[in-house]
CSV table of C-alpha atoms and ligand atoms in Angstrom, one decimal:
chain,number,residue,atom,x,y,z
A,285,MET,CA,23.2,-32.0,1.7
A,286,SER,CA,24.7,-32.8,-1.7
A,287,ASP,CA,26.9,-30.2,-3.7
A,288,THR,CA,24.1,-29.0,-5.7
A,289,VAL,CA,21.9,-28.3,-3.0
A,290,GLU,CA,24.6,-26.7,-1.0
A,291,THR,CA,25.4,-24.3,-3.5
A,292,ALA,CA,21.9,-23.2,-4.4
A,293,ALA,CA,21.3,-22.6,-0.7
A,294,ARG,CA,24.1,-20.3,-0.5
A,295,THR,CA,23.7,-18.5,-3.5
A,296,ALA,CA,19.6,-18.1,-3.3
A,297,PRO,CA,18.8,-14.5,-2.2
A,298,ALA,CA,17.1,-14.1,1.2
A,299,ALA,CA,13.6,-14.0,1.6
A,300,VAL,CA,13.4,-10.3,2.7
A,301,ILE,CA,10.2,-8.4,3.7
A,302,VAL,CA,10.0,-4.8,2.7
A,303,GLY,CA,7.4,-2.5,4.0
A,304,ILE,CA,6.7,0.7,2.1
A,305,ASP,CA,4.7,3.7,3.6
A,306,GLY,CA,3.9,7.3,2.8
A,307,PRO,CA,0.9,9.5,2.2
A,308,SER,CA,-1.2,9.4,-0.7
A,309,GLY,CA,0.6,9.9,-4.3
A,310,THR,CA,4.1,9.5,-3.1
A,311,GLY,CA,4.7,6.8,-5.6
A,312,LYS,CA,4.2,3.6,-3.3
A,313,SER,CA,2.4,1.4,-5.9
A,314,SER,CA,4.4,2.4,-8.7
A,315,THR,CA,7.7,1.7,-7.0
A,316,SER,CA,6.5,-1.3,-5.0
A,317,LYS,CA,5.5,-3.1,-8.0
A,318,ALA,CA,8.6,-2.4,-9.9
A,319,VAL,CA,10.7,-3.4,-7.0
A,320,ALA,CA,9.0,-6.5,-6.6
A,321,ALA,CA,9.0,-7.5,-10.1
A,322,LYS,CA,12.6,-6.6,-10.3
A,323,LEU,CA,13.7,-8.7,-7.7
A,324,GLY,CA,11.5,-11.7,-8.2
A,325,MET,CA,9.4,-11.1,-5.0
A,326,ARG,CA,5.7,-10.9,-4.5
A,327,TYR,CA,3.7,-7.7,-3.9
A,328,LEU,CA,0.8,-6.5,-1.8
A,329,ASP,CA,-1.2,-3.1,-1.9
A,330,THR,CA,-2.8,-3.2,1.5
A,331,GLY,CA,-4.8,0.5,0.3
A,332,ALA,CA,-6.4,-1.8,-1.9
A,333,GLN,CA,-7.7,-4.0,0.5
A,334,TYR,CA,-9.1,-1.2,2.6
A,335,ARG,CA,-10.7,0.2,-0.5
A,336,ALA,CA,-12.1,-3.3,-1.2
A,337,ILE,CA,-13.7,-3.6,2.0
A,338,THR,CA,-15.2,0.2,1.7
A,339,TRP,CA,-16.7,-0.8,-1.5
A,340,TRP,CA,-18.4,-3.5,0.0
A,341,MET,CA,-19.8,-1.4,2.9
A,342,LEU,CA,-20.9,1.2,0.3
A,343,SER,CA,-22.4,-1.8,-2.0
A,344,ASN,CA,-24.4,-3.2,1.0
A,345,GLY,CA,-25.8,-0.1,2.2
A,346,ILE,CA,-23.7,0.4,5.5
A,347,ASP,CA,-23.5,3.9,6.7
A,348,VAL,CA,-19.6,4.6,6.5
A,349,ASP,CA,-19.8,7.4,8.9
A,350,ASP,CA,-21.5,5.0,11.5
A,351,ALA,CA,-18.7,3.4,13.1
A,352,ALA,CA,-20.4,0.5,15.0
A,353,ALA,CA,-22.2,-0.4,11.6
A,354,VAL,CA,-18.7,-0.8,10.0
A,355,ALA,CA,-17.5,-2.6,13.0
A,356,ASP,CA,-20.3,-5.2,13.1
A,357,ALA,CA,-19.8,-5.7,9.4
A,358,ALA,CA,-16.1,-5.7,9.2
A,359,GLY,CA,-15.7,-9.6,9.1
A,360,LYS,CA,-18.3,-10.2,6.4
A,361,PRO,CA,-16.8,-9.7,3.0
A,362,GLU,CA,-14.2,-12.1,1.8
A,363,ILE,CA,-11.1,-10.1,0.3
A,364,VAL,CA,-8.6,-11.9,-1.7
A,365,SER,CA,-5.4,-10.2,-3.2
A,366,GLY,CA,-3.2,-11.8,-5.8
A,367,THR,CA,0.3,-10.9,-5.5
A,368,ASP,CA,1.9,-10.7,-8.8
A,369,PRO,CA,3.4,-7.7,-9.2
A,370,SER,CA,2.7,-7.7,-12.7
A,371,ALA,CA,-0.6,-8.4,-12.4
A,372,PRO,CA,-2.0,-7.7,-9.0
A,373,THR,CA,-5.7,-8.5,-8.3
A,374,ILE,CA,-8.3,-7.7,-5.6
A,375,ALA,CA,-11.5,-9.9,-5.3
A,376,VAL,CA,-14.3,-9.3,-3.0
A,377,ASP,CA,-16.7,-12.1,-2.5
A,378,GLY,CA,-15.2,-13.7,-5.5
A,379,ALA,CA,-15.8,-10.9,-7.8
A,380,ASP,CA,-12.9,-8.7,-9.3
A,381,ALA,CA,-13.2,-5.5,-7.5
A,382,SER,CA,-10.2,-3.7,-9.2
A,383,GLY,CA,-12.2,-1.1,-11.1
A,384,PRO,CA,-14.8,-0.2,-8.6
A,385,ILE,CA,-12.4,0.3,-5.6
A,386,ARG,CA,-10.7,3.2,-7.5
A,387,THR,CA,-13.9,5.3,-8.0
A,388,GLN,CA,-14.3,8.9,-6.1
A,389,GLN,CA,-17.1,7.8,-4.1
A,390,VAL,CA,-14.7,4.8,-2.7
A,391,THR,CA,-11.8,7.5,-2.2
A,392,ALA,CA,-14.1,9.8,-0.2
A,393,ALA,CA,-15.3,7.1,2.0
A,394,VAL,CA,-12.0,5.1,2.4
A,395,SER,CA,-10.5,7.3,5.3
A,396,ALA,CA,-13.7,6.8,7.4
A,397,VAL,CA,-14.0,2.9,7.0
A,398,SER,CA,-10.1,2.4,7.7
A,399,ALA,CA,-10.4,4.3,10.7
A,400,VAL,CA,-12.5,1.6,12.5
A,401,PRO,CA,-10.4,-0.5,14.9
A,402,GLU,CA,-12.4,-4.1,13.9
A,403,VAL,CA,-11.7,-2.7,10.1
A,404,ARG,CA,-8.0,-2.5,10.9
A,405,THR,CA,-7.6,-5.8,13.0
A,406,ARG,CA,-8.9,-7.9,10.1
A,407,LEU,CA,-7.1,-6.7,7.2
A,408,THR,CA,-3.8,-6.5,9.5
A,409,GLU,CA,-4.1,-10.5,10.0
A,410,LEU,CA,-4.7,-11.0,6.4
A,411,GLN,CA,-1.9,-8.7,5.5
A,412,ARG,CA,0.5,-10.9,7.8
A,413,ALA,CA,-0.6,-14.3,6.7
A,414,ILE,CA,-0.3,-13.2,3.1
A,415,ALA,CA,3.6,-12.0,3.9
A,416,ALA,CA,4.3,-15.2,5.9
A,417,GLY,CA,3.3,-17.3,2.9
A,418,ALA,CA,5.6,-15.5,0.5
A,419,PRO,CA,9.0,-17.6,0.5
A,420,GLU,CA,10.2,-15.5,-2.5
A,421,GLY,CA,10.2,-12.3,-0.2
A,422,ILE,CA,7.2,-9.4,-0.4
A,423,VAL,CA,7.0,-5.7,-1.0
A,424,VAL,CA,3.9,-4.6,1.0
A,425,GLU,CA,2.9,-1.1,0.8
A,426,GLY,CA,0.6,1.1,2.9
A,427,ARG,CA,0.2,3.5,5.7
A,428,ASP,CA,0.9,1.5,8.6
A,429,VAL,CA,3.3,-1.4,7.4
A,430,GLY,CA,6.5,-0.4,9.1
A,431,THR,CA,4.8,0.6,12.5
A,432,THR,CA,2.3,-2.0,12.9
A,433,VAL,CA,1.4,-4.6,10.4
A,434,LEU,CA,5.5,-5.9,10.0
A,435,PRO,CA,7.2,-4.0,12.6
A,436,ASP,CA,9.9,-6.8,12.0
A,437,ALA,CA,10.1,-6.1,8.2
A,438,ASP,CA,13.8,-6.3,7.0
A,439,VAL,CA,13.6,-3.0,5.1
A,440,LYS,CA,11.2,0.0,5.7
A,441,ILE,CA,10.8,2.9,3.3
A,442,TYR,CA,8.8,5.9,4.1
A,443,LEU,CA,8.0,7.7,0.9
A,444,THR,CA,7.3,11.5,0.7
A,445,ALA,CA,7.1,14.3,-1.7
A,446,SER,CA,5.4,17.6,-1.7
A,447,PRO,CA,1.8,17.9,-2.0
A,448,GLU,CA,2.2,20.1,-5.4
A,449,ALA,CA,4.3,17.2,-6.6
A,450,ARG,CA,1.8,14.8,-5.7
A,451,ALA,CA,-1.4,16.6,-7.0
A,452,ALA,CA,0.4,17.1,-10.6
A,453,ARG,CA,0.9,13.5,-10.4
A,454,ARG,CA,-2.5,12.5,-9.7
A,455,SER,CA,-3.8,15.3,-12.1
A,456,GLY,CA,-1.6,13.7,-14.9
A,457,GLU,CA,-3.7,10.4,-14.3
A,458,LEU,CA,-7.2,12.4,-14.7
A,459,LYS,CA,-9.1,13.3,-17.8
A,460,GLY,CA,-10.7,16.4,-18.9
A,461,LYS,CA,-12.5,18.3,-16.3
A,462,GLU,CA,-10.8,16.7,-13.2
A,463,ALA,CA,-7.4,17.3,-14.6
A,464,ALA,CA,-8.0,21.0,-14.7
A,465,ASP,CA,-8.8,21.3,-11.2
A,466,LEU,CA,-5.3,20.9,-9.7
A,467,ALA,CA,-6.0,22.9,-6.6
A,468,ALA,CA,-8.9,20.4,-5.8
A,469,THR,CA,-7.0,17.6,-6.4
A,470,GLN,CA,-4.3,18.9,-4.0
A,471,ALA,CA,-7.0,19.7,-1.3
A,472,ALA,CA,-8.4,16.2,-1.5
A,473,LEU,CA,-5.3,14.6,-1.3
A,474,VAL,CA,-4.0,16.6,1.9
A,475,LYS,CA,-7.5,16.0,3.7
A,476,ARG,CA,-7.4,12.4,3.2
A,477,ASP,CA,-3.6,12.3,4.6
A,478,ALA,CA,-4.8,14.5,7.5
A,479,ALA,CA,-7.4,12.0,8.1
A,480,ASP,CA,-5.0,8.8,7.9
A,481,SER,CA,-2.5,10.6,10.0
A,482,GLY,CA,-4.9,11.6,12.6
A,483,ARG,CA,-6.7,8.1,13.4
A,484,LYS,CA,-6.3,6.8,16.9
A,485,THR,CA,-5.5,3.4,15.6
A,486,SER,CA,-2.3,2.6,13.6
A,487,PRO,CA,-2.0,6.0,11.9
A,488,LEU,CA,-0.2,7.0,8.7
A,489,ALA,CA,3.3,7.3,10.4
A,490,LYS,CA,7.1,6.7,9.5
A,491,ALA,CA,8.6,3.9,11.8
A,492,ALA,CA,11.4,5.0,13.6
A,493,ASP,CA,13.6,2.5,11.6
A,494,ALA,CA,12.4,3.4,8.3
A,495,VAL,CA,14.4,5.2,5.4
A,496,GLU,CA,12.9,8.2,4.3
A,497,VAL,CA,13.1,9.1,0.6
A,498,ASP,CA,11.9,12.3,-0.5
A,499,THR,CA,10.6,11.7,-4.2
A,500,THR,CA,9.7,15.3,-5.1
A,501,GLU,CA,12.6,16.0,-7.2
A,502,LEU,CA,13.1,12.3,-8.2
A,503,THR,CA,12.1,10.6,-11.6
A,504,LEU,CA,10.1,7.2,-11.1
A,505,GLU,CA,13.1,5.3,-12.3
A,506,GLN,CA,15.2,7.0,-9.4
A,507,VAL,CA,13.2,6.2,-6.7
A,508,ILE,CA,12.9,2.4,-8.1
A,509,GLU,CA,16.6,2.4,-8.5
A,510,CYS,CA,17.2,3.7,-5.1
A,511,LEU,CA,14.9,1.0,-3.5
A,512,VAL,CA,16.3,-1.6,-5.3
A,513,THR,CA,19.5,-0.9,-3.9
A,514,LEU,CA,18.3,-0.6,-0.4
A,515,VAL,CA,16.9,-4.3,-0.7
A,516,GLU,CA,20.0,-5.6,-2.5
A,517,GLU,CA,22.2,-4.4,0.0
A,518,LYS,CA,19.9,-6.4,2.6
A,519,ARG,CA,19.2,-9.5,0.5
A,520,SER,CA,23.4,-9.8,0.2
A,521,ALA,CA,24.0,-9.0,4.0
B,628,ATP,N1,9.2,10.0,-8.7
B,628,ATP,C1,7.9,10.2,-9.7
B,628,ATP,N2,7.9,11.0,-10.4
B,628,ATP,C2,7.0,11.4,-11.3
B,628,ATP,N3,5.6,10.6,-11.2
B,628,ATP,C3,5.6,9.7,-10.2
B,628,ATP,C4,6.8,9.2,-9.4
B,628,ATP,N4,6.3,8.5,-8.4
B,628,ATP,C5,4.9,8.0,-8.9
B,628,ATP,N5,4.6,8.9,-10.1
B,628,ATP,C6,3.4,8.9,-10.5
B,628,ATP,O1,2.3,9.4,-9.6
B,628,ATP,C7,1.1,8.8,-9.8
B,628,ATP,C8,1.0,8.4,-8.3
B,628,ATP,O2,1.6,7.3,-7.7
B,628,ATP,P1,1.4,5.9,-7.2
B,628,ATP,O3,-0.3,5.4,-7.4
B,628,ATP,O4,2.4,5.0,-7.2
B,628,ATP,O5,1.5,6.8,-5.4
B,628,ATP,P2,0.9,6.1,-4.2
B,628,ATP,O6,1.7,6.5,-3.1
B,628,ATP,O7,0.5,4.4,-4.3
B,628,ATP,O8,-0.6,6.8,-4.0
B,628,ATP,P3,-1.9,6.4,-3.1
B,628,ATP,O9,-1.4,6.0,-1.8
B,628,ATP,O10,-2.8,7.2,-3.6
B,628,ATP,O11,-2.2,5.0,-3.5
B,628,ATP,C9,1.4,7.8,-10.5
B,628,ATP,O12,0.7,8.2,-12.1
B,628,ATP,C10,2.6,7.7,-10.7
B,628,ATP,O13,3.0,6.9,-12.2
B,629,LIG,N1,-1.9,0.2,5.4
B,629,LIG,C1,-2.9,0.8,4.8
B,629,LIG,C2,-3.2,1.2,3.8
B,629,LIG,C3,-4.4,2.2,3.5
B,629,LIG,N2,-5.0,2.6,4.2
B,629,LIG,C4,-6.1,3.7,4.0
B,629,LIG,C5,-6.1,4.9,3.9
B,629,LIG,C6,-5.9,5.2,2.4
B,629,LIG,O1,-6.4,6.6,2.3
B,629,LIG,C7,-7.0,4.1,1.7
B,629,LIG,C8,-6.4,4.0,0.2
B,629,LIG,O2,-4.9,3.8,0.2
B,629,LIG,P1,-4.4,4.1,-1.2
B,629,LIG,O3,-5.0,3.0,-2.2
B,629,LIG,O4,-4.5,5.5,-1.4
B,629,LIG,O5,-3.1,3.4,-1.1
B,629,LIG,O6,-6.5,3.2,2.4
B,629,LIG,C9,-4.7,2.4,5.7
B,629,LIG,O7,-5.5,2.8,6.4
B,629,LIG,N3,-3.7,1.4,5.9
């Protein structure tokens, strides 16, 4: 090995795998994207993949409450995630799905679809393949990343925040009538968390070795700084 190559190998940051889990609205997407961008890593939103498969089911007339029908169809859509943290993408059968996956209709149906074991098996395989193909390291966010998708992740974070704080954050994103109904936003968020935590297959849960960060009283910038420090410590270890 030449001196230059040897020096580069010594100084290049290690390709770490970071898993960030937590309930809805705790700040997983915002912080994961920012941490990945700051540290030159890739970024994967696993929730967007569950939303994408849900959107495909709804678009193709599959009854999302019929677990057998969802299971039969689980292998059909082609789902492709772009992992640039400054411009993440999600496509279904070659079409951009980034808009349609954020509708209320998809949000209301996604917990039922993501509880189906065949759906989880399919997406977990896809997520592992994406993480394995990221030599720069990757920040993967979701509900079961630390427990199931990447149990050997180098850094595991579990974000929490009070339901009140999360509802206020979500309402801030909405406009007009929707924004006024803070109580309804909070109730919908708590209902989705209960469904995601209560399902049999890889429920929303904190991995035993995850660092829990309560973001209720923290600004977004403070959470990002905290996570960047945790990842940098691991990279330089
Ligand atoms: N610490 C924070 N302080 C204030 N607002 C925040 C904080 N973290 C995130 N937010 C805001 O809260 C909203 C929800 O954040 P984000 O989408 O990142 O959460 P999430 O955990 O990924 O949610 P979901 O699981 O539903 O996708 C966004 O508008 C974001 O800007
Ligand atoms: N690893 C994951 C990620 C997401 N889900 C399900 C449960 C969520 O309610 C839904 C949407 O996720 P969001 O966009 O809110 O992050 O997807 C899951 O089961 N496992």
